[in-house]
Short mmCIF file of C-alpha atoms in Angstrom, two decimals:
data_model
loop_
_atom_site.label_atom_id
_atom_site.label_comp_id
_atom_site.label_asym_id
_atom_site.label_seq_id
_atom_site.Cartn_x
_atom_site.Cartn_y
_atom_site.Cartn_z
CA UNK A 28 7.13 -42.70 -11.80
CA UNK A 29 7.22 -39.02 -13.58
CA UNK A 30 8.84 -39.80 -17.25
CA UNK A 31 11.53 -37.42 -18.31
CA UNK A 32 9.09 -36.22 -21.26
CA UNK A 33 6.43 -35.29 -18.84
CA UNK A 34 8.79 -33.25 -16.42
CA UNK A 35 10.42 -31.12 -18.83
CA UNK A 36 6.96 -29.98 -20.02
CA UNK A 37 6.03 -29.49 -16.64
CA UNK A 38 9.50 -27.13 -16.58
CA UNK A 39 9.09 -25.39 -19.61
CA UNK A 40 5.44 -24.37 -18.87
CA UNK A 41 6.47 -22.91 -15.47
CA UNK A 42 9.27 -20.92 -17.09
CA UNK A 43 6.72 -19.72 -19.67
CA UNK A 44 3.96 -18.89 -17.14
CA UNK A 45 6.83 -17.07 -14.54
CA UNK A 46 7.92 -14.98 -17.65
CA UNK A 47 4.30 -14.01 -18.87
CA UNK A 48 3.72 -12.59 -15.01
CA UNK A 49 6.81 -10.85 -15.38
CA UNK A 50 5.81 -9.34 -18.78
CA UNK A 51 2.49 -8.15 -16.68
CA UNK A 52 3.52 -6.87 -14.10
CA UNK A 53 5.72 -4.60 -16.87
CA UNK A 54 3.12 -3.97 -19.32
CA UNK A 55 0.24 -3.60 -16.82
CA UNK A 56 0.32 -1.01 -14.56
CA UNK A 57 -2.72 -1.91 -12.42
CA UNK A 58 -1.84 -2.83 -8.78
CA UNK A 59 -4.09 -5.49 -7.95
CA UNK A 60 -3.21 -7.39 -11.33
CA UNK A 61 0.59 -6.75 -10.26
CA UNK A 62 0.01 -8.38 -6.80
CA UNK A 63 -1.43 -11.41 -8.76
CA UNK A 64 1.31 -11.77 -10.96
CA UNK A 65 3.79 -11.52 -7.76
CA UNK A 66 2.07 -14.24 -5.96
CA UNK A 67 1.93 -16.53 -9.05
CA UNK A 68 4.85 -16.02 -10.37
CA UNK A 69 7.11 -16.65 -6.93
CA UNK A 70 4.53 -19.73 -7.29
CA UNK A 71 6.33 -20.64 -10.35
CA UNK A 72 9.36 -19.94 -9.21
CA UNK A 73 9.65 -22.32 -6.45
CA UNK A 74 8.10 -25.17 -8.81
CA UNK A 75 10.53 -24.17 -10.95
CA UNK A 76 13.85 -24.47 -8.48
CA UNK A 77 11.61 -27.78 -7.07
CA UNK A 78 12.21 -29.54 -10.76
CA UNK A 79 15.64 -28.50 -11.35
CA UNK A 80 17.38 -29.12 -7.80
CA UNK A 81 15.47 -31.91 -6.52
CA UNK A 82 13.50 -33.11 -9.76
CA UNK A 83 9.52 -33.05 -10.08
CA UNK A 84 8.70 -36.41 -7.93
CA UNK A 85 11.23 -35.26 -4.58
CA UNK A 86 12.98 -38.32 -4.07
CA UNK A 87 15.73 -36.77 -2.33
CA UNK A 88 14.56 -33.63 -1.37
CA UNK A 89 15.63 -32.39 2.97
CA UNK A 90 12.42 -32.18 5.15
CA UNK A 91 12.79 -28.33 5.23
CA UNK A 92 12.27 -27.71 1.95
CA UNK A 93 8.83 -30.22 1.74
CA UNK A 94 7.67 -27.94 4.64
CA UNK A 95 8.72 -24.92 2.44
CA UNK A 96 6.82 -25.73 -1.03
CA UNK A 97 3.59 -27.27 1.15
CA UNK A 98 3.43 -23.61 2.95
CA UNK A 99 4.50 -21.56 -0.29
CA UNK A 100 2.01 -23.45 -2.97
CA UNK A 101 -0.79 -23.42 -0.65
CA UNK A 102 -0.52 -19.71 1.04
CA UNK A 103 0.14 -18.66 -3.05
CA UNK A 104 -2.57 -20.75 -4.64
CA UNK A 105 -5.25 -19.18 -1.89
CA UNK A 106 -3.97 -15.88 -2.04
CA UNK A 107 -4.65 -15.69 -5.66
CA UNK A 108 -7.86 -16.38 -5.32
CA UNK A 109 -8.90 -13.98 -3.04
CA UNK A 110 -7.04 -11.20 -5.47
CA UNK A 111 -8.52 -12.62 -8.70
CA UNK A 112 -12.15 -12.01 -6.41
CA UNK A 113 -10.72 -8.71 -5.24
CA UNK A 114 -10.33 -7.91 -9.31
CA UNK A 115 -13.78 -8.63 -10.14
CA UNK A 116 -15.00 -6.62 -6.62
CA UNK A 117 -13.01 -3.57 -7.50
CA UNK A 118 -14.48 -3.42 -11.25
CA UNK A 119 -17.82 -4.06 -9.52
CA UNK A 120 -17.10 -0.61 -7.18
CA UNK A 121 -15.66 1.08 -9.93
CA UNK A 122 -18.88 0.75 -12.56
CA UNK A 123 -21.96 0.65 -9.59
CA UNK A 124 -20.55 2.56 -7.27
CA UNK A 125 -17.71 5.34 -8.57
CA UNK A 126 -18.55 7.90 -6.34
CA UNK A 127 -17.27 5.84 -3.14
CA UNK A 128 -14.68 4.08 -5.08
CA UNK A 129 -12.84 7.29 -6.26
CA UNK A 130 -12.87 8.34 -2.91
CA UNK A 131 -12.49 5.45 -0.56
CA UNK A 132 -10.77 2.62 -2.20
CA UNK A 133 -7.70 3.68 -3.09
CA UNK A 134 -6.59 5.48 -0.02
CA UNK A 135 -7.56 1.74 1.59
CA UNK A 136 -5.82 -0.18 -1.06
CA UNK A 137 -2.53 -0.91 0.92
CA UNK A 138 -4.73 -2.23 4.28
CA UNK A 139 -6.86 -4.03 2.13
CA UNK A 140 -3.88 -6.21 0.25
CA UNK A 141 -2.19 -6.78 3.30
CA UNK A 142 -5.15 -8.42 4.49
CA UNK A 143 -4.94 -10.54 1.55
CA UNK A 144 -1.71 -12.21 2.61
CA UNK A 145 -2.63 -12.14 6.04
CA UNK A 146 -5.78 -13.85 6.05
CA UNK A 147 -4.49 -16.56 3.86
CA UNK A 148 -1.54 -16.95 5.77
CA UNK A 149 -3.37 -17.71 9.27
CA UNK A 150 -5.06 -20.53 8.15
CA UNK A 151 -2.41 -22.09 5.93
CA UNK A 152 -0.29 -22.48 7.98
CA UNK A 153 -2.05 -24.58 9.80
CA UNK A 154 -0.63 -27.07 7.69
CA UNK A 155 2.63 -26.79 9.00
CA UNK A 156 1.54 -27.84 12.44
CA UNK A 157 1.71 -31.69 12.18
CA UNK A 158 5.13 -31.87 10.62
CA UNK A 159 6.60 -29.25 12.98
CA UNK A 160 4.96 -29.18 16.63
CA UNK A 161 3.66 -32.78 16.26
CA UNK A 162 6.47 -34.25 14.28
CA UNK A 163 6.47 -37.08 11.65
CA UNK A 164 7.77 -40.46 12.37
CA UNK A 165 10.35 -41.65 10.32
CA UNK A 166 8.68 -44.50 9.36
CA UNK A 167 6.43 -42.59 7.98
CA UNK A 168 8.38 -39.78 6.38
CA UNK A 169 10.05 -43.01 4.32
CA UNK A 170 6.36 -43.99 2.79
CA UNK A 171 5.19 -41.20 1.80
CA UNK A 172 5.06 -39.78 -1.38
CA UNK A 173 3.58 -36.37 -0.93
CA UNK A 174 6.44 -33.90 -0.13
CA UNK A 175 5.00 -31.36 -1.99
CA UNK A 176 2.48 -30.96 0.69
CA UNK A 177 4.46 -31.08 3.39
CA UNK A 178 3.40 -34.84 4.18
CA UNK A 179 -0.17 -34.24 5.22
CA UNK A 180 -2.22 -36.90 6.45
CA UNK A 181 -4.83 -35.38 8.41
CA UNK A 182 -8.13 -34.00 7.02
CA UNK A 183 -7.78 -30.77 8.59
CA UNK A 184 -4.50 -30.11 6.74
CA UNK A 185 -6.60 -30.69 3.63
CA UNK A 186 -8.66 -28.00 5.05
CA UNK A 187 -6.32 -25.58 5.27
CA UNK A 188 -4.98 -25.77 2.27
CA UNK A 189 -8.51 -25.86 -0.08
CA UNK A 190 -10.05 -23.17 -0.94
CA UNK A 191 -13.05 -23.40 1.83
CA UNK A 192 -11.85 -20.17 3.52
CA UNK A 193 -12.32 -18.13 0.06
CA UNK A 194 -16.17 -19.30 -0.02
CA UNK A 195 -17.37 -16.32 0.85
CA UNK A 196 -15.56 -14.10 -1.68
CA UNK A 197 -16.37 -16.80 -4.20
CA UNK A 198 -19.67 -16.32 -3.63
CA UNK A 199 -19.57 -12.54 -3.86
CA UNK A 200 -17.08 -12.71 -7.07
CA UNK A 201 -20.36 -14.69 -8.72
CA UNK A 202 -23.20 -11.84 -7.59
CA UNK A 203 -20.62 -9.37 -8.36
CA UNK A 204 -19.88 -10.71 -11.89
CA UNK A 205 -23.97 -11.47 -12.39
CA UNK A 206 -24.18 -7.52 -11.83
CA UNK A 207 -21.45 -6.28 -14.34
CA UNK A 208 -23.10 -8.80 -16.95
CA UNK A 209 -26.51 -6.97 -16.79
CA UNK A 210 -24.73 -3.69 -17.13
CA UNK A 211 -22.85 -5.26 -19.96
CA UNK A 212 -26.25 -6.83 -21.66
CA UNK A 213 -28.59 -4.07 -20.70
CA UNK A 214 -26.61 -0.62 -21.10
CA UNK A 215 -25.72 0.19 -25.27
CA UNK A 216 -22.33 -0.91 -25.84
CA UNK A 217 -21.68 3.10 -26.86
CA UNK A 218 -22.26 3.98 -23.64
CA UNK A 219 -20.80 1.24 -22.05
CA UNK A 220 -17.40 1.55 -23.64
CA UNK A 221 -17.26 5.06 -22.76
CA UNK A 222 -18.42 4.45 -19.14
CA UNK A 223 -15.54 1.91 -18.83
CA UNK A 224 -13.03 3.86 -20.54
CA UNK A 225 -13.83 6.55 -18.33
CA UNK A 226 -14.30 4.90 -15.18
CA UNK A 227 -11.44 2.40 -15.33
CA UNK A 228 -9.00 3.45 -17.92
CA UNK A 229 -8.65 0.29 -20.03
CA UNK A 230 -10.67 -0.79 -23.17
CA UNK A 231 -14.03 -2.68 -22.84
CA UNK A 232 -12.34 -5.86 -24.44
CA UNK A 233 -9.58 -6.23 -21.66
CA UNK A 234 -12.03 -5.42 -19.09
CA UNK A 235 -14.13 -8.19 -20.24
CA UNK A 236 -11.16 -10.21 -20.45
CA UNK A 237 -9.86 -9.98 -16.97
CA UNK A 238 -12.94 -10.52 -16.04
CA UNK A 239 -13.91 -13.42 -17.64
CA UNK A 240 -10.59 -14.92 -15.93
CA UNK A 241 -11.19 -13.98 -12.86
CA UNK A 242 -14.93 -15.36 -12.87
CA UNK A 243 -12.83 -18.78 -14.23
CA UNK A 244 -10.64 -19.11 -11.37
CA UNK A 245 -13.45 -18.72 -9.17
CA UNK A 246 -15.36 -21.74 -10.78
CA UNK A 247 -11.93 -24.04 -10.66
CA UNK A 248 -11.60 -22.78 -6.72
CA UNK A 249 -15.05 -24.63 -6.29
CA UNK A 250 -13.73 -27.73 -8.05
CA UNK A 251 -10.67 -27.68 -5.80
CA UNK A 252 -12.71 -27.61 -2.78
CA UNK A 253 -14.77 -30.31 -3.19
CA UNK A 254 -11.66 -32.30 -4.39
CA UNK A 255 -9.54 -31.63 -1.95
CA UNK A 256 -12.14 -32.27 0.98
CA UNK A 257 -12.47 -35.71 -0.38
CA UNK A 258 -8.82 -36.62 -0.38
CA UNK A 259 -8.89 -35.55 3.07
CA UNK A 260 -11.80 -37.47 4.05
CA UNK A 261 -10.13 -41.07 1.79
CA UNK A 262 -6.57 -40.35 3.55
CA UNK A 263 -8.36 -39.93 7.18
CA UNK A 264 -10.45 -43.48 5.86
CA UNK A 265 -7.02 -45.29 4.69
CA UNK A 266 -7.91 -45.09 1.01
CA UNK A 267 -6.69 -42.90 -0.48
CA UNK A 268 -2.42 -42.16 -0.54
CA UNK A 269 -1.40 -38.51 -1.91
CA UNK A 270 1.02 -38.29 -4.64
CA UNK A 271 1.63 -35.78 -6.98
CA UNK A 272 1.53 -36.43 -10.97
CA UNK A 273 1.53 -34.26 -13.96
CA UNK A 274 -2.29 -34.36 -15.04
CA UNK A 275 -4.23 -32.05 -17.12
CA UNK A 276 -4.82 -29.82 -13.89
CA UNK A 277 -1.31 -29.68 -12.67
CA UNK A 278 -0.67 -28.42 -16.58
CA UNK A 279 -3.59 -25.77 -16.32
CA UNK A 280 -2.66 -24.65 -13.05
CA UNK A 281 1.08 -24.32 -14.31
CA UNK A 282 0.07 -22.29 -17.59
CA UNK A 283 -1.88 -20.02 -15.07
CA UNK A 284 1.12 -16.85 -15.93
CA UNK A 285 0.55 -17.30 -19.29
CA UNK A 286 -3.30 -17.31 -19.16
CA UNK A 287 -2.91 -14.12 -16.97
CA UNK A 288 -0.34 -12.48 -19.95
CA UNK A 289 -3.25 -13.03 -22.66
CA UNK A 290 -6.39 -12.21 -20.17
CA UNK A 291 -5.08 -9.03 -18.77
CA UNK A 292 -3.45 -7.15 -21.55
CA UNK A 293 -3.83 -6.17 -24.99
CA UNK A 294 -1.85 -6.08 -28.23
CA UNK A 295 -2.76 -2.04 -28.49
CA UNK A 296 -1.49 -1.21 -24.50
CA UNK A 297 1.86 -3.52 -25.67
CA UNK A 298 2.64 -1.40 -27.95
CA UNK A 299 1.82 1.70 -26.23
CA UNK A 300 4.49 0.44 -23.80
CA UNK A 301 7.31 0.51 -26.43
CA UNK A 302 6.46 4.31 -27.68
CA UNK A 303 4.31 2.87 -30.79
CA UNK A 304 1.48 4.94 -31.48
CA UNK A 305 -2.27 3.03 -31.58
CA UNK A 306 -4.76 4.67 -33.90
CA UNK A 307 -8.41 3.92 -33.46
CA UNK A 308 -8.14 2.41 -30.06
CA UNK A 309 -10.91 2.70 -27.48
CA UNK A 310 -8.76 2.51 -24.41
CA UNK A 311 -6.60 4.84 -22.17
CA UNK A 312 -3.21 6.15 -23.09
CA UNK A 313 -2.35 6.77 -19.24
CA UNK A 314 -3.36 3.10 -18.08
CA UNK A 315 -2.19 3.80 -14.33
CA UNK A 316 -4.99 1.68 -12.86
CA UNK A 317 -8.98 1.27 -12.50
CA UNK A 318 -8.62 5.12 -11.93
CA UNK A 319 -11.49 7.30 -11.51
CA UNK A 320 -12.28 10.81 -12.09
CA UNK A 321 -11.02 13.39 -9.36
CA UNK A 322 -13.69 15.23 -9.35
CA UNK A 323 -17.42 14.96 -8.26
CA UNK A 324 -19.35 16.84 -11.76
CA UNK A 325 -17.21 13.85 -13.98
CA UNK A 326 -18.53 11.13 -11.26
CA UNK A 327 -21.75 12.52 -11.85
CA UNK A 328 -21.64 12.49 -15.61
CA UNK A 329 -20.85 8.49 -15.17
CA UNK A 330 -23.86 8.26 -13.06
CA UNK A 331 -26.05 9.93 -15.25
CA UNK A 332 -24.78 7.38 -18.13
CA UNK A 333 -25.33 4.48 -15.42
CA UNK A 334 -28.91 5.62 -14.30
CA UNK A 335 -30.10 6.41 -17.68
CA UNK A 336 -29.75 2.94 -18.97
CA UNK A 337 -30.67 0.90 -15.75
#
């Protein structure tokens, strides 16, 4: 049984983390860190209705809405993911390659977002399957405990909702990230900082910050995997029953708008927002987006910067 204590943390952390991706998506005017605020924070917003209609644990919460959250929190948690990658691949463009990025990427950007929510969407909801085309016994449905998940019981439903299908940009967030930290160790931070400032109109701190997130969520994504494979494999074995409590991860994964509100912005681009002037500030006044030069001699000057300390 959740206490009383323990849900209304779980409550006010989910208000907190919906209002820091709010406060993003107003203070940060890059599109890809927008998107991730929008997935997490209708994330939070549906954990947040879940606690105040029905209450954290579900007791009397309709069937539909159990399908709803187990299709919502997984497609949203995966989807993240692959953006938080996507982050960390589009800084990796932006400082190896800027020439292609300044004229490639962007036009793409809209095709290659949508295939962000579609590609998580046709496997999660997968999930779905059992409860809807296969149907639930009501027996059953009075047992369990795991609404939240839309009353899987099946190891492939823990499949498609775990992170395995994000593997392989996992694996290319970690070379990706590998790369930028060479840059980072083996070009002078002068340079560097100018590069970056250039390149992808935000200060070398917050780039390092966002970064450093990103590369976090990754690692956790690996964690989930292997966790989540082996609750399928117990529940498919009869030992293991799901249920939902509010651990340390359920807490971490509900501060995740707040950790995105400190890891993608800065004091100095705050106050830019509200017409206060920064002195001595290494970043870009027009901070549109990981925007590059528009034409070919200032690509060139980057690469010159690039080649001359690889």
């Amino acid at each position: 049984m959740i206490s009383k204590n323990l849900e209304i943390t779980a409550l006010i952390v989910h208000i907190l983390s919906f209002l820091g991706d709010t406060a993003t998506i107003y203070f940060n005017n890059n599109i890809e860190v927008k998107f991730l605020c929008i997935l997490n924070g209708c994330q939070h917003l549906l954990k947040i209705y879940r606690i105040l209609v029905y209450g954290f644990a579900l007791l009397n919460a309709p069937n539909w809405f159990c399908y709803l959250h187990g299709i919502i929190n997984a497609f949203t948690n995966e989807a993240s993911i692959t953006t938080s990658c996507l982050i960390v691949f589009t800084l990796y463009i932006a400082l190896i390659f800027p020439l292609f990025y300044s004229e490639h990427y962007r036009k793409k950007r809209p095709l290659i977002l949508a295939f962000v929510v579609i590609y998580n969407l046709s496997y999660t909801i997968f999930i779905l399957y059992e409860p809807l085309v296969v149907g639930y016994s009501a027996e059953y449905l009075a047992e369990a405990e795991n609404c939240s998940s839309a009353y899987r019981n099946h190891l492939y439903q823990y499949v498609m909702g775990s992170p395995l299908f994000n593997l392989p940009f996992n694996i290319l967030t970690i070379f990706c990230t590998g790369v930028i930290n060479y840059k980072i160790i083996m070009v002078p931070r002068k340079s560097l900082k100018k590069q970056i400032t250039t390149m992808v109109k935000m200060s070398f701190s917050r780039c390092v910050k966002i970064l450093f997130y990103c590369f976090f969520l990754t690692l956790i994504s690996f964690v989930n995997l292997i966790q989540d494979i082996n609750n399928g494999i117990n529940v498919r074995d009869g030992y293991f029953k799901e249920k939902e409590v509010i651990g340390v991860p359920y807490l971490l994964t509900a501060s995740s708008g707040i950790l995105i509100l400190i890891f993608t912005n800065s004091l100095n681009q705050i106050k830019r927002k509200f017409g206060i002037r920064v002195k001595d500030d290494d970043s870009i006044n027009d901070d549109e987006e990981y925007m590059l030069p528009h034409n070919k001699d200032d690509v060139n000057d980057i690469n010159s910067i690039t080649a001359s300390h690889s």
